[in-house]
Structure formats: C-alpha cells, structure tokens
XYZ file of C-alpha atoms in Angstrom:
700
model
C 0.404 34.274 -17.236
C 3.802 33.625 -15.672
C 6.842 33.934 -17.888
C 9.230 31.035 -18.387
C 11.897 32.843 -16.352
C 9.491 33.303 -13.426
C 8.553 29.642 -13.541
C 12.212 28.755 -13.615
C 12.946 30.930 -10.612
C 10.292 29.056 -8.690
C 11.825 25.719 -9.722
C 15.570 26.379 -9.390
C 18.280 28.980 -8.916
C 21.452 29.397 -10.982
C 24.093 29.736 -8.261
C 27.122 30.222 -10.495
C 27.862 30.148 -14.211
C 30.929 30.543 -16.386
C 31.564 29.618 -20.001
C 30.707 25.916 -20.435
C 29.931 25.286 -16.750
C 26.782 25.907 -14.715
C 25.941 25.243 -11.043
C 22.240 25.037 -10.168
C 20.396 24.776 -6.821
C 16.907 23.264 -6.686
C 14.765 21.826 -3.894
C 13.570 19.131 -6.270
C 17.137 17.773 -6.507
C 16.916 16.882 -2.796
C 13.671 14.981 -3.249
C 14.175 11.473 -1.822
C 12.127 10.063 -4.706
C 14.673 11.201 -7.291
C 16.701 8.427 -8.908
C 20.105 10.108 -8.739
C 21.915 7.849 -11.184
C 19.127 8.026 -13.746
C 18.944 11.823 -13.549
C 22.707 12.185 -14.031
C 22.720 9.740 -16.940
C 19.715 11.449 -18.545
C 21.275 14.918 -18.489
C 24.680 13.589 -19.520
C 22.962 12.016 -22.528
C 21.812 15.426 -23.797
C 23.686 16.605 -26.927
C 26.556 18.892 -25.909
C 26.679 17.876 -22.238
C 30.100 16.642 -21.115
C 29.884 15.867 -17.388
C 27.225 15.945 -14.657
C 27.796 15.940 -10.907
C 24.856 15.909 -8.472
C 25.082 16.610 -4.741
C 21.716 15.391 -3.501
C 22.136 16.494 0.114
C 22.921 20.051 -0.991
C 20.256 20.063 -3.723
C 22.923 21.119 -6.196
C 23.951 19.980 -9.688
C 27.026 21.006 -11.700
C 26.987 20.514 -15.481
C 29.849 21.109 -17.913
C 28.859 21.496 -21.564
C 29.913 22.808 -24.979
C 28.770 26.373 -24.175
C 26.139 26.356 -26.922
C 22.894 28.227 -26.082
C 20.751 25.259 -27.157
C 22.600 22.965 -24.751
C 22.112 25.381 -21.844
C 18.417 25.735 -22.691
C 17.966 21.941 -22.772
C 19.550 21.586 -19.328
C 17.318 24.280 -17.813
C 14.173 22.883 -19.451
C 14.873 19.424 -17.977
C 15.218 20.906 -14.482
C 12.160 23.111 -14.974
C 9.927 20.184 -16.016
C 11.661 16.981 -14.913
C 10.328 13.844 -16.666
C 8.109 11.555 -14.587
C 10.587 8.718 -14.860
C 12.988 10.664 -12.607
C 10.554 9.988 -9.771
C 9.267 6.955 -7.906
C 11.661 4.340 -9.184
C 12.478 3.783 -5.529
C 12.589 5.905 -2.405
C 16.260 6.817 -2.023
C 17.233 6.353 1.614
C 20.968 5.941 1.190
C 21.694 9.171 3.101
C 19.910 9.227 6.479
C 20.077 12.501 8.439
C 23.267 13.035 10.441
C 24.154 14.985 13.585
C 27.100 16.953 12.190
C 25.348 20.332 12.181
C 23.824 19.660 15.598
C 27.256 19.007 17.099
C 28.645 22.185 15.511
C 25.852 24.328 16.945
C 26.220 22.596 20.317
C 29.924 23.435 20.352
C 29.196 27.127 19.660
C 26.564 27.160 22.428
C 29.077 25.687 24.882
C 31.700 28.239 23.786
C 29.408 31.169 24.636
C 30.205 30.575 28.337
C 33.924 31.266 27.810
C 34.488 33.489 24.743
C 34.788 37.281 24.860
C 31.720 39.263 23.873
C 32.856 40.268 20.360
C 33.947 36.756 19.318
C 30.791 35.317 20.857
C 28.685 37.669 18.694
C 30.564 36.813 15.489
C 30.277 33.040 16.065
C 26.586 33.290 16.976
C 25.674 35.223 13.815
C 27.725 32.819 11.666
C 25.970 29.830 13.279
C 22.560 31.410 12.721
C 23.382 32.447 9.142
C 21.920 29.336 7.399
C 18.590 29.734 9.207
C 18.441 33.485 8.592
C 19.454 32.977 4.951
C 16.611 30.497 4.359
C 14.172 32.977 5.889
C 15.383 35.801 3.643
C 15.069 33.596 0.545
C 11.486 32.735 1.491
C 10.697 36.402 2.105
C 12.006 37.439 -1.314
C 10.060 34.570 -2.895
C 6.924 36.268 -1.558
C 5.863 33.418 0.756
C 5.418 33.564 4.524
C 6.854 30.206 5.588
C 8.177 28.538 8.714
C 11.674 29.519 7.572
C 10.724 33.191 8.048
C 9.396 32.518 11.552
C 12.579 30.695 12.563
C 14.835 33.341 11.012
C 12.945 36.187 12.690
C 12.933 34.525 16.109
C 16.689 33.863 15.977
C 17.537 37.300 14.560
C 15.450 39.154 17.169
C 17.100 37.185 19.967
C 20.613 37.913 18.649
C 19.762 41.605 18.192
C 19.016 41.657 21.942
C 22.580 40.284 22.382
C 21.191 37.244 24.146
C 23.693 34.945 22.428
C 23.096 31.975 24.688
C 19.344 31.977 23.962
C 19.947 32.609 20.246
C 22.346 29.673 19.915
C 20.088 27.496 22.071
C 17.166 28.194 19.722
C 19.367 27.362 16.708
C 20.421 24.134 18.462
C 16.802 23.208 19.148
C 15.823 23.936 15.549
C 18.760 21.958 14.165
C 18.294 18.999 16.488
C 14.522 19.067 15.967
C 15.049 19.005 12.199
C 17.390 16.027 12.632
C 14.872 14.105 14.763
C 12.029 14.915 12.381
C 14.117 13.722 9.448
C 15.137 10.599 11.362
C 11.516 9.782 12.232
C 10.391 10.141 8.623
C 13.459 8.191 7.464
C 12.550 5.326 9.800
C 8.883 5.323 8.764
C 9.902 5.133 5.098
C 12.439 2.406 5.838
C 9.701 0.435 7.596
C 7.392 0.768 4.635
C 9.960 -0.061 1.975
C 11.325 -3.031 3.919
C 8.162 -4.871 2.891
C 9.763 -6.121 -0.268
C 13.231 -7.411 -1.003
C 15.273 -6.464 -4.040
C 15.804 -9.210 -6.525
C 19.235 -10.730 -7.020
C 21.205 -9.452 -9.998
C 21.728 -12.979 -11.351
C 19.813 -16.250 -11.331
C 20.447 -19.871 -12.319
C 18.273 -21.473 -14.995
C 18.235 -24.934 -16.550
C 18.707 -25.175 -20.314
C 18.657 -28.672 -21.888
C 19.745 -30.247 -18.623
C 22.588 -27.773 -18.041
C 22.508 -25.095 -15.292
C 23.665 -21.659 -16.427
C 23.838 -18.281 -14.703
C 22.126 -15.295 -16.362
C 21.050 -11.779 -15.303
C 17.572 -11.642 -13.752
C 16.441 -9.201 -16.428
C 17.049 -11.888 -19.080
C 14.694 -14.477 -17.516
C 11.721 -15.226 -19.757
C 8.315 -16.806 -19.132
C 8.646 -20.579 -19.303
C 12.284 -20.673 -18.147
C 13.152 -23.195 -15.430
C 14.676 -21.187 -12.570
C 16.707 -23.016 -9.909
C 16.672 -21.833 -6.282
C 18.341 -23.426 -3.277
C 18.846 -22.893 0.454
C 19.054 -19.223 1.494
C 18.322 -17.873 -1.995
C 15.751 -15.260 -2.946
C 13.129 -16.315 -5.473
C 13.194 -13.810 -8.349
C 10.146 -14.880 -10.388
C 6.527 -15.891 -9.898
C 5.922 -19.447 -10.993
C 5.029 -23.058 -10.276
C 7.376 -25.629 -8.745
C 8.364 -28.080 -11.480
C 10.714 -30.235 -9.427
C 11.927 -30.606 -5.833
C 10.629 -29.475 -2.458
C 11.465 -26.606 -0.122
C 10.399 -24.639 2.940
C 9.660 -21.151 1.596
C 9.493 -18.069 3.815
C 6.648 -15.959 2.390
C 6.436 -13.394 5.200
C 7.428 -10.508 2.921
C 4.488 -11.244 0.597
C 1.672 -12.854 2.604
C 2.585 -11.963 6.194
C 2.651 -15.706 7.030
C 5.225 -16.011 9.859
C 6.113 -19.695 9.359
C 7.802 -21.215 6.288
C 5.423 -22.916 3.855
C 6.175 -26.458 2.663
C 6.274 -26.255 -1.120
C 6.433 -29.098 -3.626
C 5.662 -29.886 -7.288
C 2.624 -27.966 -8.548
C 2.669 -25.320 -5.792
C 2.860 -21.614 -6.637
C 5.791 -19.481 -5.434
C 6.339 -15.712 -5.520
C 9.242 -13.394 -6.157
C 10.542 -11.692 -3.032
C 10.212 -14.867 -0.919
C 13.235 -16.960 -0.001
C 14.087 -20.598 0.614
C 14.870 -21.621 4.178
C 15.367 -25.287 3.392
C 15.517 -27.475 0.277
C 15.966 -26.859 -3.447
C 13.370 -26.364 -6.168
C 13.077 -25.767 -9.891
C 10.466 -23.179 -10.835
C 8.717 -22.736 -14.157
C 8.487 -18.945 -14.515
C 4.976 -17.538 -15.096
C 5.621 -13.846 -14.380
C 8.969 -12.075 -14.575
C 10.371 -8.565 -14.290
C 7.812 -5.820 -13.753
C 4.955 -8.369 -13.735
C 6.378 -10.351 -10.793
C 4.871 -9.992 -7.307
C 7.810 -8.080 -5.802
C 7.822 -5.537 -8.611
C 4.057 -5.042 -8.345
C 4.186 -4.516 -4.593
C 7.033 -2.033 -4.984
C 4.971 -0.156 -7.589
C 1.969 -0.049 -5.231
C 4.166 1.311 -2.426
C 5.955 3.877 -4.584
C 2.646 5.223 -5.919
C 1.084 5.294 -2.472
C 3.869 7.339 -0.873
C 2.869 10.376 -2.940
C -0.863 10.188 -2.136
C -2.357 12.293 0.634
C -5.581 11.736 2.510
C -8.216 14.427 3.001
C -7.187 14.944 6.620
C -3.504 15.248 5.615
C -4.370 17.839 2.987
C -6.530 19.781 5.443
C -3.795 19.685 8.122
C -1.239 20.933 5.608
C -3.535 23.726 4.431
C -4.256 24.816 8.032
C -0.544 24.822 8.823
C 0.116 27.064 5.814
C -2.634 29.466 6.930
C -1.347 29.643 10.524
C 2.236 30.599 9.596
C 1.331 34.125 8.321
C -0.948 34.558 11.349
C 1.898 33.779 13.761
C 4.309 35.985 11.823
C 1.841 38.875 11.753
C 1.227 38.524 15.497
C 4.958 38.617 16.246
C 5.535 41.706 14.097
C 2.474 43.424 15.605
C 3.737 42.825 19.148
C 7.147 44.215 18.187
C 5.546 47.273 16.615
C 3.268 47.960 19.614
C 5.607 47.114 22.508
C 9.079 47.312 20.971
C 9.831 44.155 22.980
C 12.166 41.950 20.929
C 12.043 39.248 23.621
C 8.274 38.853 23.482
C 8.185 39.032 19.665
C 10.886 36.351 19.442
C 8.928 34.069 21.758
C 5.812 34.424 19.582
C 7.728 33.739 16.377
C 9.278 30.612 17.866
C 5.871 28.949 18.174
C 5.075 27.109 14.957
C 2.100 24.852 14.211
C 3.410 23.767 10.835
C 6.008 21.142 11.783
C 3.749 18.824 13.732
C 0.712 19.363 11.490
C 2.654 18.545 8.328
C 4.971 15.807 9.612
C 2.873 13.701 11.965
C 0.255 12.640 9.395
C 2.699 11.205 6.808
C 4.617 9.348 9.529
C 1.399 7.843 10.922
C 0.154 6.862 7.461
C 3.411 5.209 6.396
C 3.758 3.301 9.646
C 0.127 2.185 9.405
C 0.619 1.026 5.815
C 3.628 -0.964 6.981
C 1.565 -2.569 9.748
C -1.185 -3.458 7.270
C 1.320 -5.047 4.899
C 2.846 -7.077 7.728
C -0.673 -8.431 8.235
C -1.046 -9.313 4.558
C -2.633 -6.163 3.076
C -1.185 -3.614 0.652
C -2.999 -0.271 1.006
C -2.296 2.006 -1.954
C -1.821 5.293 -0.152
C -3.377 7.574 2.405
C -6.713 8.152 0.579
C -7.344 4.396 0.481
C -6.398 4.045 4.136
C -8.772 6.841 5.087
C -11.579 5.336 2.980
C -11.168 1.920 4.635
C -11.492 3.611 8.037
C -14.581 5.621 6.993
C -16.470 2.889 5.106
C -19.766 2.029 6.807
C -20.860 -0.505 4.170
C -18.799 -3.481 2.994
C -20.045 -5.184 -0.177
C -18.721 -8.629 -1.101
C -18.774 -10.541 -4.326
C -19.760 -14.067 -3.236
C -17.744 -16.557 -5.277
C -14.041 -16.569 -4.513
C -14.437 -13.890 -1.849
C -16.669 -15.155 0.951
C -16.469 -18.631 -0.544
C -13.461 -20.626 -1.734
C -14.493 -20.311 -5.374
C -14.357 -24.050 -6.059
C -17.383 -26.275 -5.279
C -17.194 -29.319 -3.033
C -19.461 -32.347 -2.668
C -21.474 -32.025 0.540
C -23.969 -34.912 0.301
C -24.355 -38.187 -1.600
C -27.816 -39.787 -1.278
C -28.739 -43.136 -2.820
C -32.110 -44.537 -3.992
C -33.596 -47.731 -5.426
C -31.227 -50.181 -3.718
C -27.970 -48.434 -4.617
C -25.249 -47.309 -2.187
C -23.617 -43.913 -1.870
C -20.338 -45.497 -2.987
C -21.944 -46.795 -6.199
C -23.539 -43.423 -6.924
C -20.266 -41.542 -6.498
C -18.225 -44.147 -8.420
C -20.514 -44.105 -11.468
C -20.817 -40.299 -11.460
C -17.018 -39.901 -11.220
C -16.480 -42.307 -14.131
C -18.978 -40.409 -16.306
C -17.551 -36.975 -15.378
C -13.856 -37.927 -15.576
C -13.383 -36.566 -19.113
C -14.863 -33.135 -18.466
C -13.254 -30.006 -17.088
C -15.967 -28.163 -15.233
C -16.150 -27.335 -11.492
C -18.830 -29.893 -10.601
C -16.913 -32.700 -12.330
C -13.733 -31.720 -10.491
C -15.614 -31.728 -7.166
C -17.042 -35.234 -7.798
C -13.629 -36.649 -8.769
C -12.001 -35.035 -5.738
C -14.633 -36.531 -3.407
C -14.202 -39.970 -4.983
C -10.460 -39.696 -4.407
C -10.961 -38.581 -0.814
C -13.183 -41.623 -0.167
C -10.646 -43.856 -1.993
C -13.243 -45.067 -4.503
C -11.980 -46.783 -7.631
C -13.159 -44.976 -10.758
C -13.852 -47.179 -13.791
C -13.170 -46.185 -17.384
C -16.187 -44.816 -19.232
C -16.997 -45.253 -22.916
C -19.130 -43.388 -25.446
C -19.158 -40.244 -23.326
C -21.483 -37.513 -24.521
C -21.534 -34.078 -22.895
C -24.744 -32.083 -23.278
C -24.025 -28.405 -22.599
C -25.913 -26.955 -19.592
C -27.615 -30.287 -19.020
C -25.312 -33.169 -18.117
C -23.349 -36.233 -19.228
C -24.284 -39.552 -20.810
C -21.739 -42.423 -20.723
C -21.382 -46.195 -20.605
C -19.687 -47.416 -17.409
C -19.183 -51.181 -16.969
C -21.684 -51.712 -19.823
C -24.354 -49.674 -17.994
C -25.779 -46.464 -19.419
C -25.134 -43.758 -16.811
C -26.652 -40.277 -16.857
C -25.464 -37.405 -14.631
C -27.057 -33.951 -14.798
C -29.658 -31.500 -13.594
C -33.318 -32.215 -12.960
C -34.400 -30.898 -16.355
C -32.011 -33.270 -18.156
C -32.797 -36.402 -16.136
C -36.541 -36.014 -15.518
C -37.786 -34.034 -18.488
C -35.406 -34.787 -21.355
C -34.753 -38.427 -20.469
C -38.160 -39.112 -18.851
C -36.766 -40.789 -15.720
C -38.996 -40.894 -12.633
C -37.428 -38.697 -9.910
C -40.330 -38.644 -7.453
C -38.376 -40.698 -4.915
C -35.916 -37.801 -4.520
C -38.419 -34.955 -3.991
C -38.112 -34.716 -0.197
C -34.320 -34.951 -0.168
C -33.976 -32.576 -3.122
C -36.218 -29.970 -1.500
C -34.204 -30.058 1.712
C -30.857 -29.778 -0.060
C -32.025 -26.942 -2.315
C -33.266 -24.972 0.707
C -29.681 -25.170 2.049
C -28.383 -23.406 -1.057
C -26.837 -26.504 -2.634
C -26.765 -27.405 -6.311
C -27.966 -30.906 -7.253
C -26.729 -33.476 -9.728
C -29.082 -36.417 -10.438
C -27.463 -39.796 -11.197
C -29.359 -42.484 -13.174
C -28.369 -45.995 -14.267
C -30.276 -47.908 -16.929
C -33.157 -45.388 -16.858
C -33.593 -45.574 -13.087
C -32.661 -42.819 -10.589
C -30.011 -44.154 -8.184
C -28.888 -41.049 -6.351
C -28.368 -37.354 -5.747
C -25.052 -35.541 -5.360
C -25.212 -32.137 -3.644
C -22.487 -29.610 -4.477
C -21.841 -26.256 -2.867
C -19.201 -23.554 -3.004
C -17.889 -23.808 0.566
C -17.766 -20.696 2.731
C -14.278 -19.734 3.842
C -13.745 -21.045 7.378
C -12.609 -17.647 8.654
C -15.399 -15.662 6.937
C -17.783 -15.500 9.919
C -15.044 -14.345 12.323
C -13.812 -11.736 9.821
C -17.306 -10.310 9.308
C -17.891 -10.178 13.067
C -14.647 -8.211 13.453
C -15.766 -5.769 10.773
C -19.038 -5.256 12.647
C -17.120 -4.748 15.891
C -14.976 -2.162 14.093
C -18.040 -0.062 13.285
C -19.204 -1.364 9.887
C -22.971 -0.808 9.744
C -23.953 -2.969 6.779
C -22.618 -6.170 5.190
C -23.936 -6.817 1.681
C -23.327 -9.675 -0.762
C -23.799 -9.505 -4.537
C -23.936 -12.730 -6.538
C -25.026 -14.179 -9.842
C -26.220 -17.347 -8.047
C -29.792 -18.458 -7.520
C -31.919 -17.103 -4.682
C -31.669 -20.291 -2.573
C -27.840 -20.253 -2.568
C -27.758 -16.560 -1.730
C -30.219 -16.879 1.145
C -28.389 -19.885 2.586
C -25.175 -17.833 2.644
C -26.959 -14.923 4.317
C -28.256 -17.202 7.073
C -24.881 -18.816 7.630
C -22.922 -15.555 7.895
C -25.539 -13.202 9.322
C -25.459 -10.795 6.377
C -27.574 -7.646 6.385
C -28.467 -7.646 2.701
C -28.023 -9.960 -0.292
C -28.736 -9.586 -4.022
C -28.860 -12.576 -6.400
C -28.894 -13.352 -10.136
C -26.898 -10.197 -10.890
C -24.992 -9.252 -14.026
C -21.599 -7.462 -13.640
C -23.115 -4.070 -14.496
C -25.786 -4.564 -11.806
C -23.104 -4.506 -9.097
C -22.023 -1.010 -10.070
C -25.644 0.220 -10.020
C -26.153 -1.097 -6.478
C -22.943 0.603 -5.301
C -24.100 3.919 -6.803
C -27.490 3.606 -5.103
C -25.862 3.082 -1.706
C -23.520 6.037 -2.267
C -26.469 8.251 -3.194
C -28.015 7.270 0.145
C -24.907 8.664 1.890
C -23.020 5.430 2.540
C -19.231 5.125 2.229
C -18.821 1.864 0.331
C -16.009 -0.685 0.291
C -16.262 -3.422 -2.349
C -14.393 -6.734 -2.067
C -14.037 -8.807 -5.241
C -11.719 -11.020 -7.263
C -12.716 -11.285 -10.919
C -12.241 -9.250 -14.093
C -15.990 -8.561 -14.009
C -15.488 -6.970 -10.578
C -13.152 -4.253 -11.913
C -15.951 -1.686 -12.606
C -17.338 -2.186 -9.091
C -13.849 -1.892 -7.569
C -13.425 1.469 -9.296
C -16.912 2.788 -8.478
C -16.682 2.001 -4.773
C -15.143 4.520 -2.368
C -12.511 1.863 -1.756
C -12.028 -1.280 -3.862
C -10.420 -4.328 -2.251
C -9.138 -7.286 -4.285
C -8.468 -10.837 -3.139
C -4.994 -12.408 -3.605
C -6.174 -14.695 -6.393
C -7.810 -11.830 -8.267
C -7.378 -11.222 -11.955
C -4.634 -8.709 -12.786
C -7.211 -6.135 -13.897
C -8.976 -6.402 -10.543
C -5.708 -5.898 -8.656
C -4.823 -2.856 -10.752
C -8.320 -1.377 -10.261
C -8.370 -1.957 -6.503
C -7.207 0.530 -3.868
C -6.359 -2.288 -1.446
C -4.863 -5.701 -2.271
C -5.056 -8.674 0.106
C -1.900 -10.785 -0.091
C -3.131 -13.994 1.518
C -6.264 -16.117 1.362
C -7.550 -15.032 4.750
C -10.425 -12.600 5.222
C -9.255 -11.741 8.738
C -6.557 -9.627 7.053
C -9.426 -7.506 5.680
C -10.711 -6.917 9.210
C -7.144 -6.135 10.294
C -6.806 -3.494 7.565
C -9.957 -1.825 8.919
C -8.552 -1.836 12.462
C -5.183 -0.445 11.330
C -6.855 2.276 9.253
C -9.045 3.347 12.146
C -6.038 3.428 14.464
C -4.078 5.608 12.040
C -6.942 8.071 11.555
C -7.505 8.202 15.325
C -3.825 9.007 15.925
C -3.857 11.698 13.226
C -6.940 13.354 14.731
C -5.542 13.205 18.269
C -2.242 14.673 17.148
C -4.074 17.377 15.208
C -5.954 18.575 18.303
C -2.932 18.120 20.584
C -0.788 20.183 18.208
C -3.342 22.987 18.125
C -3.799 22.922 21.913
C -0.123 22.816 22.930
C 1.032 25.443 20.444
C -1.940 27.712 21.134
C -1.171 27.730 24.872
C 2.507 28.360 24.129
C 1.550 31.198 21.787
C -0.769 32.706 24.384
C 1.951 32.627 27.054
C 4.426 34.148 24.581
C 2.038 36.992 23.658
C 1.699 38.014 27.319
C 5.430 37.628 27.969
C 5.108 34.676 30.352
C 7.725 32.599 28.506
C 11.114 33.414 27.020
C 12.013 32.673 23.379
C 14.104 29.696 24.548
C 11.218 28.256 26.612
C 8.788 28.734 23.720
C 11.248 26.966 21.402
C 11.576 24.105 23.901
C 7.806 23.712 24.163
C 7.375 23.726 20.384
C 10.215 21.353 19.530
C 9.631 18.927 22.386
C 5.918 18.680 21.591
C 6.637 18.089 17.887
C 9.167 15.356 18.633
C 6.851 13.774 21.207
C 3.924 13.737 18.767
C 6.102 12.216 16.036
C 7.253 9.481 18.411
C 3.680 8.775 19.439
C 2.563 8.563 15.799
C 5.383 6.159 14.969
C 4.675 3.889 17.928
C 0.872 4.023 18.097
C 0.363 3.167 14.416
C 2.773 0.231 14.445
C 0.063 -2.388 14.961
C 0.498 -6.165 14.974
C -2.237 -8.467 13.647
C -4.073 -10.355 16.370
C -4.880 -14.028 16.087
C -8.527 -15.012 16.473
C -8.951 -17.898 18.869
C-alpha cells in the first residue's frame, strides 16, 4: 500500500518552503475545470491560513500561514484530495494559449545563424531546458511519457552540436503545443457557447412597483420583467405583454418566436422585440440554462470506449518508441538516427483528436436542438441499431384531437358536437378538452349544462337545453343505459380499425352521434423515422399502454418494424433487456416519469423536451425542441464524429509508423521527423474540428 507521502508526491511537489510560507506545484492546479476563485477562498478559509495566491498557468500556489503543523497538514491534505466542488463549476477559458514562448524559441533559432559557437550552444541548451527538465521529471517519476521522448530527441540533437536542428525541433514542439492548445480551447469555447450566463440582477414587480434584485434572490412565483435586448433569467409563463424571443441557444430555432400571455419562456433566451412579465416557475439551478450547463460540464469529463482505447494505445506506444530509439543508439551509436526515432510520437494525435471531435460534435448536436451528455452517449447513439419509442408524447403529440363527428337519427354533426361540448365543459380530462377545442375551432356556441354527473371510466350525464344528454363509451351508453346503438355499428367498426377512440352521444335515450378521438401523430415523425433508417437503424419499435387497434394503426401509418401494446411501465424494461440479450444496441425515446427505468436500462436513453424532470435526469440525451428530426440529426452527428475518430486513428498510426520506419533506417533527419509528426498532428486536429462541425439539414 502506498504511503501518504508517496501519494502526495504523485499529486504535487513542494517547490519551496520557509517558516509560515509554502510554494507548491501541482498539475491539478492547471486543470481548466478548476474554479480558481473558489479554490483560493476555500484554502484561505482554513484555520491558520493568512493569504493564498494561485498562478493557474504555472500550476503553482503560494500559501502563507501561522506556521502550525496542523495548518500545514490541512493545506497539503486539501491539495492531495481536492473536494469535488473545486471541479466542474464551469470550464475556465479565461487564459487561452499564447505565442510568447514560440516567439522566444523562434528568436533563438534565428540567432543561431549569426552567433559564435559557444554562445549558440549556451542559448540552445537554455532554450531546450524546459523540455529536458519535464523529461527528467517524468523519468524520475518512473513513467515513460511523451515528455521523455521529446527531451531525449532534443538532447541527442544538441549533443551532436546540431544547434539549428535542436532549436528547430524545440520550435516545432512549442508551436505544436500552442496549436494543439488553441484547437482544444476553440472546441471547448464552441461547446460552452451553447448557453449564456445569467445577468447578475433582474427586475421584478412587487405590489405594482418594479424593483431590482440579484438573480439569486428570485423565487418561484415572482413576476420577472424583461424588455428589449435583455436575457431571460428564469423559466416561466408569460403573465403580461408580448415579445419576440430568440430561443436559438435553447431549442436551436433560428428565428425569434412570438410569445404572448400563457406561453412558456426559458432562461438563457433573450428578447429581440417587446416587453413581457414572466411568472417564474423554475429559478436558479432548476432553470433551463443551469441544467444545460450542468449537462455540458458533466459530459466534458466523460470518455467514450474508442477514446479510452486510443489513449491506452498511445500510452503503450510511448515506451515502445523510447525503447526503439535507445536500442538504435546502443547498436549503432548514431545520435542522429536515435533522435529521429524519438521525435516520432503517436500520443499527441491519438489523445487530442478524439476529445476535439467529440466536443465539436456535441456542439453541432446542441445547435440542432440536442444535448448529448458526453462521449459515451454520443458513441451509443452512433452504435444503436434499435430505436424504441414510447408512443404517447413521443411519436404522437400527447394530447388527443377530434378526427370525426358522425350524426344519426336526424341530427347534424354540429348538434352532436354542441351537445357533447356542453356536457363535457365541466370536466378536465383529455377527451373533454379535445371536444371543447374542436367546438371552438368550428365556432359552435356551447350552451350551459345543468345537473352534470360524471361517471368515472364511463362518461357524463347532463341536462342541456332541458334535454338529457349522455356522452361516454359503448359500455356506458349501450349496456348501462340500454340505448340502441346498432345504427352506429358500421361506422364504429371502421373508426376503431383506424386506431381511434369513440365517444357515443345520446339525447333523450336515442343515439344521435359518434365522436372519434385520436392522439395525433407528430407531422415530422415519418420523415424522422425514415432518416433514422437511412442512417443505419435496423429496427424501429414502439411500446404503448394503448389498445391493440391504436397500436396497429400507428404501425401502419409510420411503417414500424415492431409494436407492443397494453404494457405496464415495468414491461418496457423487460422488452429492452430481451433485445439487449439478443445482441442489439438499444436507444429508448420517452417522456414520462414511468419511462425513467427504461431510459436507464437502454444503452442510450433519450428524453423529449416536455419530459418529466426525472426522465431528463435519467436520460443520456435530451431533445430541446418538439421536433423528432433533431433525433435523426443527433444520430447523423454521432456517426460523423465516430467516423472522423476512426479515420484519424488509422491515419495517425499510418503516418507515424511510416515516419518511424524511415527514421529507423536513417532516411529522415530528426528535424524532418519532427516536421512530419507535428504537421500531421495539427492537420488531423484541424480536420477533426472542421469535419465534426455539422449543421442540421432541413427536410423538404
């Protein structure tokens, strides 16, 4: 078992210490996910600590304290096991890479043409010192890393007194490091530009008076006021006013959305025109912007299988390259050839290209209205061969609509709908809402009903214009109330075969009509499913609690491969497990709390924008707008990213292997080998950044 001191040596290094003052170096202090201000405040809050100064770029922290042993121990323990809250509050990109070191090395390289030999040697060794120093540190740490390869290649070249080549290699390494850092910086900036930071203050209305308060003090139910050009800081419903709201950062919708009383708005969007008052429903960490930022922050630390494998291969190849270089030196005594071998490094491209491709792909997906929670989810979306959908609210709109009104026994469709709407007006269930909405659409006047009686799971009895009106299912009308429904048999059979639910309407013990209701399929569903098929999905499956007729009608309309009906929530998980046991990679798309177990069991769970909070938390992928084509787009983006990663993987192996082969046989100089390695790495990074930046296409 490792001692505490050994563990500490692996975590940090005490660079300098005097009474009451300690300077510590640690790679973790340079981590871009560290919240600098929080870390400083945390350590400064320790008993006995007086001041804290952190230099993030140098990975160094200086702490002054009361010189008590307990205080020193507390400081070291914090740096040995930093609390989780130090990380992932936000990716810190305030210090992008700069060219200062590159210019310095370039100046030394230029000077080698004019300086005397002795001064040229001194300057060259000083310039190479940081690279050689990093290599020595890695060597003493007992790890064969890229730093050792670089240090050995530079040192061997300088020992041959080839100062131009030595400085040129240092310049290539320094400039390559800058470009690699810049590429990763840009990919992270792309990803984190998906959400906007909330304003520090916001205006709210209190008893008719507008007051300004900090955003953190806004509470649910407050009336928040937003005008032209302002960022919306809460999720809520418009209580007053109208505005054109730009929702691109949340839904990917490029055009402003006209918003008025009763419409929902989201934090992170902003007002392009108008002024509205918003009743806050979700604030702070529960608001949309905060949730998206949490998804992104979590996802940045996740690695896919292919990323992990690439990283592991890179780590295995470094000792192989180092051993080959040392062996050539031992056998031939040729420093030039050994330097050329050591200059070839697989690690940079293998380790850097995948994260850049993944982050850029995640950014592209989000621009198209999809948040993918990390590389494993992205890889699973690309690999899934079976997409399973919950029916209601996913492939359908989730709210029924009236499709047919048929009249009998001398009545008209208008009479049937008017009487049914009057009887249903007092009840809050989906069918009643659909009937009232259809009556409003047809501009039918709805009379007041009296003596309304609601019979659970059966129907409604009411008096409308002194007539006794019954509205309900067949069992209620025909069997319980004994009304003759034979006149409707042909029409009812036809409508039921189309997957529609029926409401029977009777007046004064005589059947006067049928109202057919159906949960309408999303208009874009067929196109989205066709795109999934075109993208290589083998099987499309729907799970529903509906009756067989409704399920089969949906299957015919959308061309589904498989459909299961009358299911309980736990049945969905069983079906997913069965498919996985058969070797399928399963993606599940759902929206309800009862879908959460299925979202977790699937290889990748995908939630709809209107999903319950539990479903969104359980899902690996979250759709941000009510458009299933964004699901197909996420599949296309994921496949593109994985394709780029695989291509870059094989290109990296091929290019560097040829360079290594040429170096082994002395066909290339150390400088040429360094050029091949660095140029190929930079080229592959550029390709990954560009190729995975995909724009959503619009289906005609």
